[in-house]
Every structure is written in structure tokens, then in C-alpha cells.
């Protein structure tokens, strides 16, 4: 009997069945993209809040870039784009929201998130379906678009670009090389250079040994070496500050105003992780950023001190072994305005930027800077002090140094030229100013100032009691004291008389 075989029916592929997996994949991709955008908007809103609060108070926690590229921000590229574009459109966004009158009390308390999402609604993403704030504003998209059209009509403008032009000031920034400092606590310079050369053109800097130079516009923010703390995105002028202090391995160093911490961890690298660094920072928010930076660097010899440098007693045994102090105090920031993207801040558009700082604020800053430098000079075991600012103003730079020269000399300090081969020196406003260092905002793309004080070998610093006597004696002399002093000096020049009424040696 012949065997017969029956074939199973062949199932024809339909367009529906073949498209189903692709459709699911596409939906999954869109869902992931929406979720990523949702979190990026929240991160951007947090950064924007800090930026706007700092700008309003004229005391920034950090620059736009430094806030975005802190370790706590995960999606740096998306966050950077959202913050910058929202700031660029902020005046328009505020005007549209006022015109539309759609916000209730709940959303008025979340200004920064509303600004970010409104930017996306008007100029960014096509649809927003994830998040309560997104859904609220997306449902009112027509009202927002209508308000924008109404504003253009009232101002007799053709498009949004013309409206933006009313608010914007030109970007003063210019293309500059991308500098990266190799964190030698984790990686040697040669290995870092070889890794980066796989994708980029890389050169070694001729001034700062651990600094590499990449082409302008190089985006490294998501590079593995940045993410794991092997390299830091740090400008050349900023990197020169810690290098000028040049602490030796095993030293005890005090970083007086340390956040956000790039210079602090650079000190740790220069010291090869040996010795001790006391990182002092007064601002609570900046302490958090400082700790993040230290953790990323892998430095284990840094102790963070949340407090005011001026409140530290130079006579406290805790600081008796401090041999170097880095003092980079609060300043106007006028030398790095373009680098910090200050042209995007509301204050820049209204002429209140750090480049146009008023005399009152400058004098207030200068008073603090001088007080801090005088305090740094009083630590008895200190051998080297670097004073630096990112300011172009003489009042914060040469004027501060000139005002403390006499005091510095009494403590045994003298100015020494950091990086003697560097061509740009201090303004010629006093003898010895050629030992100061400046970087130029145009030539070097950043305007920094560095002064290095070195204690002369064999010099014993005066104690505070000795200096107090030196200061007080002339002020408390009475006419009778002076009479007794000069009469006794004329009788016996060999003896040193004592004033009986004020109990001070004369």
C-alpha cells in the first residue's frame, strides 16, 4: 500500500503579521525616547533654577556649563541643549505665557519646568505625552501658538527670529581649543593621549604638563574618560593656578575657596595622592558639587570642610602643618563671561552682566578678597600662597596685591613669578608687578590673574602678638609717654625703657 504524506498548510505572511514586530519595536523606541526626554527636562529644570537664582542674586553656584557637566546630571547632551535653548528663548517664552494666561497656581510654582516644556511645545518636539506638566501644556498648545502669533502681530514682526533679535545680545564667545586635564591619579598622560587620538587630533600643552589640547568644538562630555574621571574638562588658565602653587607630595595644603573642586583635585594629582588637602567651602550647594568632583577624581587625601575660611584660626594647631594655600576667592568672573555662556543669562541682556559689574559690587568683592589674602598670609608654617581670580579688573587683582605687600613682607613673603616664560604679566601699577601673571580674554580666550607669594628661606614670621604691639604702641602713646621715652633715650641709649602707664615696650 502506497504511503501518502500530507503537507501542512503553508501559512501565508500578511502585511499585518510582518509589520507587527516592527511596529512594536518602533513603539518601544518612541517610548524610550519619550522617557529619556522626560528625565532630561527635569534635569534641565533643576539646572535652570540654579542658573536663574544665581543670576538674580548675582552669586552663582556655578557657571551654566559647570552645573550641566557635574556628575549628578546623567543626560548631559540633552540637558545642555534644553537649558541653552530655553535661556535663548526665555524672554519670548515668558511673554507668550503672560499673553496666553493658561497657568494656574500649581504650575506657577514650577516656573523652570514650565519654561523648559513651553520651549519644547513651541520650538522643540512634535508631541509630548509623558508627564503631567507636559500633558497640561500640550493640551494648551493652540493657546500658546495663538499667543505667539498675537505678539508677532503686535510688534509687526514676520517671524520668531526677528522677535528673538529684539532680546538677544551678540555672543562674544569665539572658537577656542578644547583643553582637558589628565587626572594622573587614574591615568598617565601618554595613555590618555593615545586613547583620545583614536578619534581626535591631540597635542600636549607647553605650559601645564598634564594638559592636552583638542580641536575647537570637540564634544567629550559623554566620553568614557570623562565619565570615569580619568580626564577633566578644564581650561588652560584655570589649570595654571594649581600648577603655580606646585605643592610637593606629602605636604599639607589648604584650598580656601574650593568648590566646584577642579583645582582641588588637580592639587591632589600634583601631590600624587600623598599628604593632605583641606578643602574649605562655605556654600552648602557648592559643597555638594565639591564632594561629587572629589568622588569622581578618586582622590583619597582630601578632607572637605564646610565652613568659612576667614573663621579658621591661623593659630589653631589643626593648621600648624599647612605649607601651601590656594586662594581662589569669589570674584566678578569678568574674565570668563563668554566661556560660562553668560550671554544667555537674563542679566546679560539687561546690561547687568559680570562684564559690566557696578563699582559697589566690585569694591565689596575686593574688600573680601583682601581680607582673605591677609588671613592666608598669617598662617605660620605656610611657604607658598597662590591668589587667583577669573577677573579682568585691576581692583580685584593688582590693587589687592599692592595693598598687602607690606603685610606680606612682615611675614617673610615676597612675590615670585609663576611660569616665567609666560608673556602676559601684571599691569605696571607698582614695582614688582611684572612678577604677576595675567591671561587675556582675547588672546587666551580667558581672563585670569595669578599671584604667587613665597616665604623667604630662614625668615621667621612675626606672631600676632608681635604685630599687635607694632600696630598698637603708636596709637596708645600719650604725650607723657612720648616725653618719658625721648628723655630716657637721650640719657641711656643702651637700655630699652618700658612705659609704665600703658605697659607696652617702646
CSV table of C-alpha atoms in Angstrom, one decimal:
chain,number,residue,atom,x,y,z
A,1,UNK,CA,0.0,0.0,0.0
A,2,UNK,CA,1.5,3.3,-1.1
A,3,UNK,CA,2.3,5.8,1.7
A,4,UNK,CA,0.8,9.1,1.3
A,5,UNK,CA,2.1,12.2,3.0
A,6,UNK,CA,0.1,15.3,3.7
A,7,UNK,CA,1.8,18.6,3.8
A,8,UNK,CA,0.9,21.0,6.5
A,9,UNK,CA,-0.8,24.1,5.1
A,10,UNK,CA,1.6,26.9,4.4
A,11,UNK,CA,0.7,30.0,6.4
A,12,UNK,CA,0.9,33.0,4.2
A,13,UNK,CA,2.7,36.0,5.6
A,14,UNK,CA,0.5,39.0,5.6
A,15,UNK,CA,1.5,42.6,5.7
A,16,UNK,CA,-0.1,42.8,9.2
A,17,UNK,CA,1.9,39.9,10.6
A,18,UNK,CA,5.3,41.1,9.3
A,19,UNK,CA,4.6,44.6,10.4
A,20,UNK,CA,3.6,43.8,13.9
A,21,UNK,CA,7.2,43.2,15.3
A,22,UNK,CA,8.4,46.3,13.5
A,23,UNK,CA,5.5,48.3,14.9
A,24,UNK,CA,6.2,47.1,18.4
A,25,UNK,CA,9.9,47.9,18.0
A,26,UNK,CA,9.0,51.4,16.8
A,27,UNK,CA,6.6,51.9,19.7
A,28,UNK,CA,9.2,50.7,22.2
A,29,UNK,CA,11.8,53.1,20.6
A,30,UNK,CA,9.4,56.0,20.9
A,31,UNK,CA,8.5,55.1,24.5
A,32,UNK,CA,12.2,55.0,25.4
A,33,UNK,CA,12.8,58.3,23.7
A,34,UNK,CA,9.9,59.9,25.5
A,35,UNK,CA,11.1,58.6,28.8
A,36,UNK,CA,14.6,59.9,28.2
A,37,UNK,CA,13.2,63.3,27.2
A,38,UNK,CA,11.0,63.4,30.3
A,39,UNK,CA,14.0,62.9,32.6
A,40,UNK,CA,16.2,65.3,30.6
A,41,UNK,CA,13.5,68.0,31.0
A,42,UNK,CA,13.6,67.5,34.8
A,43,UNK,CA,17.3,67.7,34.9
A,44,UNK,CA,17.3,70.8,32.8
A,45,UNK,CA,14.7,72.4,35.0
A,46,UNK,CA,16.9,71.9,38.1
A,47,UNK,CA,19.9,73.4,36.4
A,48,UNK,CA,17.8,76.3,35.1
A,49,UNK,CA,16.6,77.0,38.6
A,50,UNK,CA,20.1,77.3,39.9
A,51,UNK,CA,21.2,79.4,37.0
A,52,UNK,CA,18.3,81.9,37.3
A,53,UNK,CA,18.6,82.1,41.1
A,54,UNK,CA,22.3,82.7,40.9
A,55,UNK,CA,21.8,85.3,38.2
A,56,UNK,CA,19.1,87.1,40.1
A,57,UNK,CA,21.2,87.2,43.3
A,58,UNK,CA,24.4,87.9,41.4
A,59,UNK,CA,26.0,85.0,43.3
A,60,UNK,CA,26.1,81.9,41.0
A,61,UNK,CA,26.5,78.4,42.4
A,62,UNK,CA,28.4,77.6,39.2
A,63,UNK,CA,28.5,78.5,35.5
A,64,UNK,CA,25.9,77.1,33.2
A,65,UNK,CA,28.5,74.6,31.8
A,66,UNK,CA,29.8,73.5,35.2
A,67,UNK,CA,26.3,72.9,36.5
A,68,UNK,CA,25.3,70.8,33.5
A,69,UNK,CA,28.5,68.8,33.4
A,70,UNK,CA,28.5,67.9,37.1
A,71,UNK,CA,28.4,64.2,37.8
A,72,UNK,CA,24.8,64.4,39.1
A,73,UNK,CA,23.5,65.2,35.6
A,74,UNK,CA,23.1,62.0,33.6
A,75,UNK,CA,21.9,63.1,30.2
A,76,UNK,CA,24.3,65.9,29.7
A,77,UNK,CA,23.9,66.5,26.0
A,78,UNK,CA,20.1,66.7,26.1
A,79,UNK,CA,20.2,68.8,29.3
A,80,UNK,CA,22.8,71.2,27.8
A,81,UNK,CA,20.7,71.7,24.7
A,82,UNK,CA,17.4,72.3,26.6
A,83,UNK,CA,19.0,74.7,29.1
A,84,UNK,CA,20.8,76.8,26.5
A,85,UNK,CA,17.8,76.9,24.1
A,86,UNK,CA,15.4,77.7,26.9
A,87,UNK,CA,17.6,80.6,28.1
A,88,UNK,CA,18.0,81.8,24.5
A,89,UNK,CA,14.2,81.9,24.1
A,90,UNK,CA,13.3,82.8,27.7
A,91,UNK,CA,12.1,86.3,27.1
A,92,UNK,CA,9.9,85.1,24.3
A,93,UNK,CA,8.6,82.2,26.5
A,94,UNK,CA,7.7,84.5,29.4
A,95,UNK,CA,5.9,86.9,27.1
A,96,UNK,CA,3.9,84.0,25.5
A,97,UNK,CA,2.9,82.6,28.8
A,98,UNK,CA,1.8,86.0,30.0
A,99,UNK,CA,-0.2,86.6,26.8
A,100,UNK,CA,-1.8,83.1,26.9
A,101,UNK,CA,-2.8,83.2,30.6
A,102,UNK,CA,-3.0,79.5,30.9
A,103,UNK,CA,-1.1,78.8,34.1
A,104,UNK,CA,-2.9,78.0,37.4
A,105,UNK,CA,-1.3,78.3,40.8
A,106,UNK,CA,0.1,74.8,40.7
A,107,UNK,CA,2.2,75.3,37.6
A,108,UNK,CA,3.2,78.9,38.6
A,109,UNK,CA,5.2,77.3,41.4
A,110,UNK,CA,7.3,75.3,38.9
A,111,UNK,CA,8.4,78.1,36.6
A,112,UNK,CA,11.6,76.5,35.4
A,113,UNK,CA,10.0,73.2,34.3
A,114,UNK,CA,7.2,75.2,32.6
A,115,UNK,CA,9.8,77.3,30.7
A,116,UNK,CA,11.6,74.1,29.6
A,117,UNK,CA,8.4,72.4,28.4
A,118,UNK,CA,7.0,75.5,26.8
A,119,UNK,CA,10.2,75.7,24.7
A,120,UNK,CA,9.6,72.1,23.6
A,121,UNK,CA,5.9,72.8,22.8
A,122,UNK,CA,6.6,75.9,20.7
A,123,UNK,CA,10.0,75.1,19.2
A,124,UNK,CA,11.1,71.6,20.0
A,125,UNK,CA,9.5,68.2,20.0
A,126,UNK,CA,6.4,67.3,17.9
A,127,UNK,CA,4.5,65.6,20.6
A,128,UNK,CA,4.7,65.5,24.4
A,129,UNK,CA,2.7,62.7,26.0
A,130,UNK,CA,4.8,61.7,29.1
A,131,UNK,CA,4.4,63.7,32.3
A,132,UNK,CA,1.6,65.7,33.9
A,133,UNK,CA,3.2,69.1,33.1
A,134,UNK,CA,3.8,68.0,29.5
A,135,UNK,CA,0.2,66.9,29.1
A,136,UNK,CA,-1.1,70.1,30.7
A,137,UNK,CA,0.9,72.4,28.4
A,138,UNK,CA,0.5,70.2,25.3
A,139,UNK,CA,-3.4,70.4,25.6
A,140,UNK,CA,-3.0,74.2,25.6
A,141,UNK,CA,-0.6,74.2,22.6
A,142,UNK,CA,-3.1,76.1,20.4
A,143,UNK,CA,-3.4,78.8,23.0
A,144,UNK,CA,0.4,79.1,23.2
A,145,UNK,CA,0.8,79.2,19.4
A,146,UNK,CA,-2.0,81.8,19.2
A,147,UNK,CA,-0.4,84.0,21.8
A,148,UNK,CA,3.0,83.8,20.0
A,149,UNK,CA,1.2,84.9,16.7
A,150,UNK,CA,-0.5,87.7,18.6
A,151,UNK,CA,2.8,89.0,19.9
A,152,UNK,CA,4.4,88.9,16.5
A,153,UNK,CA,1.4,90.8,15.1
A,154,UNK,CA,1.5,93.5,17.8
A,155,UNK,CA,5.2,94.1,17.3
A,156,UNK,CA,4.9,94.0,13.5
A,157,UNK,CA,7.4,91.2,13.1
A,158,UNK,CA,7.5,88.5,10.5
A,159,UNK,CA,8.8,85.5,12.4
A,160,UNK,CA,10.2,84.3,15.7
A,161,UNK,CA,13.8,85.0,14.6
A,162,UNK,CA,13.0,88.7,14.4
A,163,UNK,CA,11.4,88.5,17.9
A,164,UNK,CA,14.5,86.8,19.3
A,165,UNK,CA,16.7,89.5,17.8
A,166,UNK,CA,14.9,92.1,20.0
A,167,UNK,CA,16.0,90.4,23.2
A,168,UNK,CA,19.4,88.9,22.3
A,169,UNK,CA,22.8,90.4,22.6
A,170,UNK,CA,25.6,89.1,20.4
A,171,UNK,CA,27.6,86.1,21.6
A,172,UNK,CA,31.0,87.3,22.5
A,173,UNK,CA,32.5,83.8,22.6
A,174,UNK,CA,34.9,82.7,20.0
A,175,UNK,CA,36.0,79.2,19.0
A,176,UNK,CA,38.9,78.1,21.2
A,177,UNK,CA,40.7,74.8,21.7
A,178,UNK,CA,39.2,72.2,23.9
A,179,UNK,CA,41.5,71.7,26.9
A,180,UNK,CA,41.4,68.5,29.0
A,181,UNK,CA,43.5,67.9,32.1
A,182,UNK,CA,44.6,64.4,32.7
A,183,UNK,CA,43.8,63.1,36.2
A,184,UNK,CA,47.1,61.3,36.9
A,185,UNK,CA,45.6,59.7,39.9
A,186,UNK,CA,43.8,57.4,37.5
A,187,UNK,CA,45.7,57.6,34.2
A,188,UNK,CA,49.0,58.7,32.8
A,189,UNK,CA,49.2,61.5,30.2
A,190,UNK,CA,50.6,59.2,27.5
A,191,UNK,CA,47.8,56.7,27.8
A,192,UNK,CA,45.1,59.4,27.8
A,193,UNK,CA,46.6,60.9,24.7
A,194,UNK,CA,46.7,57.6,22.9
A,195,UNK,CA,43.1,56.9,23.8
A,196,UNK,CA,41.9,60.3,22.7
A,197,UNK,CA,43.9,60.1,19.5
A,198,UNK,CA,41.7,57.2,18.3
A,199,UNK,CA,39.1,59.8,17.4
A,200,UNK,CA,40.7,63.3,17.7
A,201,UNK,CA,43.8,65.3,17.0
A,202,UNK,CA,45.6,65.7,20.3
A,203,UNK,CA,48.6,67.9,21.4
A,204,UNK,CA,50.4,68.4,24.7
A,205,UNK,CA,50.3,71.8,26.2
A,206,UNK,CA,53.6,73.5,26.5
A,207,UNK,CA,52.9,75.2,29.9
A,208,UNK,CA,50.9,72.8,32.0
A,209,UNK,CA,52.4,69.3,31.9
A,210,UNK,CA,49.1,67.3,32.4
A,211,UNK,CA,47.1,69.4,29.9
A,212,UNK,CA,46.1,68.2,26.4
A,213,UNK,CA,44.7,70.3,23.6
A,214,UNK,CA,42.0,69.1,21.2
A,215,UNK,CA,40.3,70.9,18.3
A,216,UNK,CA,37.7,73.6,19.0
A,217,UNK,CA,34.2,72.2,19.4
A,218,UNK,CA,35.3,68.7,20.4
A,219,UNK,CA,32.5,67.2,22.4
A,220,UNK,CA,33.8,64.9,25.1
A,221,UNK,CA,31.1,65.2,27.7
A,222,UNK,CA,30.0,61.6,27.2
A,223,UNK,CA,33.5,60.2,26.6
A,224,UNK,CA,34.3,57.3,28.9
A,225,UNK,CA,37.5,59.0,30.1
A,226,UNK,CA,35.4,62.0,31.3
A,227,UNK,CA,32.7,59.8,32.7
A,228,UNK,CA,35.1,57.8,34.9
A,229,UNK,CA,37.2,60.8,36.0
A,230,UNK,CA,40.3,60.0,34.1
A,231,UNK,CA,40.3,63.4,32.4
A,232,UNK,CA,38.6,66.7,33.4
A,233,UNK,CA,37.3,69.4,31.1
A,234,UNK,CA,39.3,72.3,32.4
A,235,UNK,CA,40.6,75.4,30.7
A,236,UNK,CA,44.3,76.2,30.4
A,237,UNK,CA,44.2,79.3,32.6
A,238,UNK,CA,42.3,77.5,35.3
A,239,UNK,CA,44.8,74.6,35.2
A,240,UNK,CA,47.7,77.1,35.6
A,241,UNK,CA,46.5,78.1,39.1
A,242,UNK,CA,47.2,74.9,41.0
A,243,UNK,CA,50.3,74.3,38.9
A,244,UNK,CA,51.6,77.6,40.0
A,245,UNK,CA,51.2,76.6,43.7
A,246,UNK,CA,53.2,73.5,43.0
A,247,UNK,CA,52.7,71.6,46.3
A,248,UNK,CA,55.0,68.7,46.9
A,249,UNK,CA,53.8,65.1,47.7
A,250,UNK,CA,53.3,64.7,51.4
A,251,UNK,CA,52.6,68.4,52.1
A,252,UNK,CA,49.5,69.7,53.9
A,253,UNK,CA,47.6,72.1,51.7
A,254,UNK,CA,44.6,74.4,52.3
A,255,UNK,CA,42.3,75.2,49.5
A,256,UNK,CA,40.5,78.2,50.9
A,257,UNK,CA,37.5,78.5,48.5
A,258,UNK,CA,37.5,75.2,46.8
A,259,UNK,CA,34.2,74.4,45.0
A,260,UNK,CA,33.5,73.2,42.4
A,261,UNK,CA,36.7,71.3,43.0
A,262,UNK,CA,38.6,71.1,39.7
A,263,UNK,CA,41.6,72.9,41.2
A,264,UNK,CA,41.3,70.9,44.4
A,265,UNK,CA,41.5,67.5,42.7
A,266,UNK,CA,44.3,68.9,40.5
A,267,UNK,CA,46.3,69.6,43.7
A,268,UNK,CA,45.7,66.0,44.8
A,269,UNK,CA,47.1,64.8,41.4
A,270,UNK,CA,50.1,67.1,41.7
A,271,UNK,CA,50.7,65.7,45.2
A,272,UNK,CA,50.3,62.1,43.8
A,273,UNK,CA,47.6,61.4,46.3
A,274,UNK,CA,50.0,61.9,49.2
A,275,UNK,CA,49.8,64.3,52.1
A,276,UNK,CA,46.6,66.1,53.0
A,277,UNK,CA,44.3,68.7,51.4
A,278,UNK,CA,41.8,70.7,53.5
A,279,UNK,CA,39.1,71.8,51.0
A,280,UNK,CA,37.2,74.7,52.6
A,281,UNK,CA,33.8,75.8,51.2
A,282,UNK,CA,31.1,77.9,52.8
A,283,UNK,CA,28.2,77.4,50.4
A,284,UNK,CA,26.1,74.3,51.1
A,285,UNK,CA,25.1,73.7,47.4
A,286,UNK,CA,28.7,74.1,46.3
A,287,UNK,CA,29.9,71.6,49.0
A,288,UNK,CA,27.7,69.0,47.3
A,289,UNK,CA,29.3,69.7,44.0
A,290,UNK,CA,32.8,69.6,45.6
A,291,UNK,CA,32.1,66.2,47.0
A,292,UNK,CA,30.9,64.9,43.6
A,293,UNK,CA,34.1,66.2,42.0
A,294,UNK,CA,36.3,64.6,44.6
A,295,UNK,CA,34.5,61.2,44.3
A,296,UNK,CA,34.8,61.3,40.5
A,297,UNK,CA,38.6,62.0,40.7
A,298,UNK,CA,39.3,59.1,43.1
A,299,UNK,CA,41.4,61.4,45.4
A,300,UNK,CA,41.7,60.0,48.9
A,301,UNK,CA,43.7,62.7,50.6
A,302,UNK,CA,41.1,65.5,50.5
A,303,UNK,CA,39.1,66.5,53.6
A,304,UNK,CA,36.1,68.7,52.9
A,305,UNK,CA,35.5,71.4,55.5
A,306,UNK,CA,32.0,73.1,55.3
A,307,UNK,CA,32.8,76.4,56.7
A,308,UNK,CA,34.2,79.9,56.3
A,309,UNK,CA,37.9,80.2,55.6
A,310,UNK,CA,38.0,83.5,57.4
A,311,UNK,CA,36.8,81.8,60.6
A,312,UNK,CA,39.7,79.4,60.7
A,313,UNK,CA,42.3,80.5,63.3
A,314,UNK,CA,45.8,80.5,61.9
A,315,UNK,CA,47.0,79.8,65.5
A,316,UNK,CA,44.9,76.6,65.7
A,317,UNK,CA,47.2,73.5,65.9
A,318,UNK,CA,44.9,71.8,63.3
A,319,UNK,CA,46.5,74.1,60.7
A,320,UNK,CA,50.1,74.3,62.1
A,321,UNK,CA,51.4,72.0,59.4
A,322,UNK,CA,49.8,73.7,56.4
A,323,UNK,CA,52.6,74.6,54.0
A,324,UNK,CA,50.7,75.9,51.0
A,325,UNK,CA,47.4,77.8,50.5
A,326,UNK,CA,45.4,78.2,47.3
A,327,UNK,CA,43.1,81.2,47.5
A,328,UNK,CA,40.7,81.5,44.6
A,329,UNK,CA,38.0,83.7,46.1
A,330,UNK,CA,34.7,84.8,44.8
A,331,UNK,CA,35.2,87.4,42.1
A,332,UNK,CA,33.3,89.3,39.4
A,333,UNK,CA,34.0,86.5,36.8
A,334,UNK,CA,34.6,89.1,34.2
A,335,UNK,CA,37.4,87.2,32.6
A,336,UNK,CA,35.3,84.1,31.8
A,337,UNK,CA,31.9,85.5,30.9
A,338,UNK,CA,31.8,84.1,27.4
A,339,UNK,CA,33.2,80.7,28.5
A,340,UNK,CA,30.5,80.5,31.1
A,341,UNK,CA,27.8,81.3,28.5
A,342,UNK,CA,26.9,84.4,30.4
A,343,UNK,CA,25.5,85.9,27.2
A,344,UNK,CA,22.5,83.6,27.7
A,345,UNK,CA,21.6,85.0,31.2
A,346,UNK,CA,18.8,87.5,31.7
A,347,UNK,CA,21.2,89.9,33.4
A,348,UNK,CA,23.4,90.0,30.3
A,349,UNK,CA,20.5,91.2,28.1
A,350,UNK,CA,19.7,94.0,30.6
A,351,UNK,CA,23.3,95.1,30.9
A,352,UNK,CA,23.8,93.7,34.4
A,353,UNK,CA,26.3,91.1,33.5
A,354,UNK,CA,29.6,90.4,35.2
A,355,UNK,CA,31.4,92.3,32.4
A,356,UNK,CA,29.5,95.4,33.4
A,357,UNK,CA,29.6,95.0,37.1
A,358,UNK,CA,29.0,98.1,39.2
A,359,UNK,CA,31.6,99.8,41.3
A,360,UNK,CA,29.8,99.0,44.6
A,361,UNK,CA,29.9,95.2,43.9
A,362,UNK,CA,33.5,95.3,42.8
A,363,UNK,CA,34.6,97.2,45.9
A,364,UNK,CA,32.6,94.8,48.1
A,365,UNK,CA,34.3,91.8,46.4
A,366,UNK,CA,37.7,93.5,46.7
A,367,UNK,CA,37.2,94.0,50.4
A,368,UNK,CA,36.6,90.3,50.9
A,369,UNK,CA,39.4,89.3,48.6
A,370,UNK,CA,41.9,91.5,50.5
A,371,UNK,CA,40.7,90.2,53.9
A,372,UNK,CA,41.0,86.6,52.7
A,373,UNK,CA,44.6,87.1,51.4
A,374,UNK,CA,45.7,88.9,54.6
A,375,UNK,CA,44.3,85.9,56.5
A,376,UNK,CA,46.2,83.4,54.3
A,377,UNK,CA,49.4,85.3,54.9
A,378,UNK,CA,49.0,84.8,58.7
A,379,UNK,CA,49.4,81.0,58.8
A,380,UNK,CA,52.8,80.4,60.4
A,381,UNK,CA,54.0,77.3,58.5
A,382,UNK,CA,52.9,78.3,55.1
A,383,UNK,CA,55.6,78.5,52.5
A,384,UNK,CA,53.6,79.2,49.3
A,385,UNK,CA,50.4,81.1,48.6
A,386,UNK,CA,48.6,81.5,45.3
A,387,UNK,CA,46.0,84.2,44.9
A,388,UNK,CA,43.9,83.9,41.7
A,389,UNK,CA,40.8,85.3,40.1
A,390,UNK,CA,39.0,85.0,36.8
A,391,UNK,CA,38.6,88.7,36.7
A,392,UNK,CA,40.0,91.4,34.3
A,393,UNK,CA,39.5,94.2,36.8
A,394,UNK,CA,42.6,95.8,38.4
A,395,UNK,CA,40.7,96.4,41.7
A,396,UNK,CA,40.4,92.7,42.2
A,397,UNK,CA,43.9,91.9,41.0
A,398,UNK,CA,46.9,94.2,41.2
A,399,UNK,CA,45.2,96.5,43.7
A,400,UNK,CA,44.7,93.6,46.1
A,401,UNK,CA,48.4,92.5,45.8
A,402,UNK,CA,49.7,96.1,46.2
A,403,UNK,CA,47.6,96.6,49.4
A,404,UNK,CA,49.1,93.6,51.2
A,405,UNK,CA,52.8,93.9,50.1
A,406,UNK,CA,53.8,95.5,53.4
A,407,UNK,CA,52.0,92.9,55.4
A,408,UNK,CA,53.4,90.0,53.3
A,409,UNK,CA,56.9,91.3,53.8
A,410,UNK,CA,56.4,91.4,57.6
A,411,UNK,CA,55.5,87.7,57.4
A,412,UNK,CA,58.6,87.0,55.4
A,413,UNK,CA,56.8,86.6,52.0
A,414,UNK,CA,57.9,88.0,48.6
A,415,UNK,CA,56.3,87.8,45.2
A,416,UNK,CA,57.7,85.2,42.8
A,417,UNK,CA,56.9,85.0,39.1
A,418,UNK,CA,54.9,81.9,38.2
A,419,UNK,CA,55.6,80.5,34.7
A,420,UNK,CA,58.5,83.0,34.0
A,421,UNK,CA,58.2,82.2,30.2
A,422,UNK,CA,54.6,83.4,30.1
A,423,UNK,CA,54.5,86.7,28.1
A,424,UNK,CA,51.5,88.5,29.7
A,425,UNK,CA,52.3,89.9,33.2
A,426,UNK,CA,50.6,92.2,35.7
A,427,UNK,CA,49.6,95.8,35.0
A,428,UNK,CA,52.6,98.2,35.7
A,429,UNK,CA,51.0,99.9,38.7
A,430,UNK,CA,53.7,99.1,41.3
A,431,UNK,CA,57.3,98.0,41.4
A,432,UNK,CA,57.3,94.2,41.1
A,433,UNK,CA,54.0,93.8,39.2
A,434,UNK,CA,55.9,92.1,36.4
A,435,UNK,CA,56.0,89.1,38.7
A,436,UNK,CA,52.2,88.8,38.5
A,437,UNK,CA,50.6,86.8,35.7
A,438,UNK,CA,47.6,87.6,33.5
A,439,UNK,CA,45.8,85.7,30.8
A,440,UNK,CA,44.0,87.7,28.2
A,441,UNK,CA,40.3,87.2,27.3
A,442,UNK,CA,41.0,87.7,23.6
A,443,UNK,CA,44.5,86.1,23.2
A,444,UNK,CA,44.0,83.3,25.6
A,445,UNK,CA,40.1,83.1,25.5
A,446,UNK,CA,40.0,83.5,29.3
A,447,UNK,CA,41.0,86.4,31.6
A,448,UNK,CA,42.7,85.0,34.7
A,449,UNK,CA,45.1,86.6,37.3
A,450,UNK,CA,47.7,84.7,39.3
A,451,UNK,CA,50.0,86.0,42.1
A,452,UNK,CA,52.4,83.7,43.9
A,453,UNK,CA,53.8,84.5,47.3
A,454,UNK,CA,56.8,82.5,48.6
A,455,UNK,CA,58.3,82.8,52.1
A,456,UNK,CA,61.9,83.6,52.1
A,457,UNK,CA,64.1,80.9,53.4
A,458,UNK,CA,65.2,81.4,57.0
A,459,UNK,CA,62.5,84.0,57.6
A,460,UNK,CA,60.6,83.6,60.9
A,461,UNK,CA,57.1,85.1,60.6
A,462,UNK,CA,56.0,87.6,63.3
A,463,UNK,CA,53.5,86.3,65.7
A,464,UNK,CA,50.1,88.1,66.0
A,465,UNK,CA,51.2,89.4,69.4
A,466,UNK,CA,54.3,91.0,68.0
A,467,UNK,CA,52.3,92.6,65.1
A,468,UNK,CA,49.7,93.8,67.6
A,469,UNK,CA,52.3,95.6,69.6
A,470,UNK,CA,53.8,97.1,66.4
A,471,UNK,CA,50.4,98.4,65.5
A,472,UNK,CA,49.1,99.5,68.9
A,473,UNK,CA,52.0,101.2,70.5
A,474,UNK,CA,52.0,104.4,68.4
A,475,UNK,CA,48.2,104.7,68.9
A,476,UNK,CA,48.2,104.4,72.7
A,477,UNK,CA,51.2,106.7,73.4
A,478,UNK,CA,50.2,109.7,75.5
A,479,UNK,CA,52.1,112.9,75.5
A,480,UNK,CA,53.6,111.9,78.8
A,481,UNK,CA,54.8,108.6,77.4
A,482,UNK,CA,56.4,110.3,74.5
A,483,UNK,CA,58.2,112.8,76.8
A,484,UNK,CA,59.4,110.0,79.1
A,485,UNK,CA,60.5,107.9,76.0
A,486,UNK,CA,62.6,110.6,74.4
A,487,UNK,CA,64.1,111.9,77.6
A,488,UNK,CA,65.2,108.4,78.7
A,489,UNK,CA,66.6,107.6,75.3
A,490,UNK,CA,68.8,110.7,75.4
A,491,UNK,CA,70.1,109.6,78.9
A,492,UNK,CA,70.8,106.0,78.2
A,493,UNK,CA,70.6,104.8,74.6
A,494,UNK,CA,71.7,101.3,75.5
A,495,UNK,CA,68.6,100.5,77.5
A,496,UNK,CA,65.1,99.9,76.2
A,497,UNK,CA,62.6,101.7,78.5
A,498,UNK,CA,59.2,100.5,79.4
A,499,UNK,CA,56.2,102.8,79.5
A,500,UNK,CA,54.7,102.4,83.0
A,501,UNK,CA,51.3,103.8,82.2
A,502,UNK,CA,50.4,101.7,79.2
A,503,UNK,CA,52.6,98.6,79.9
A,504,UNK,CA,53.9,98.3,76.4
A,505,UNK,CA,57.6,98.1,75.4
A,506,UNK,CA,58.5,101.1,73.4
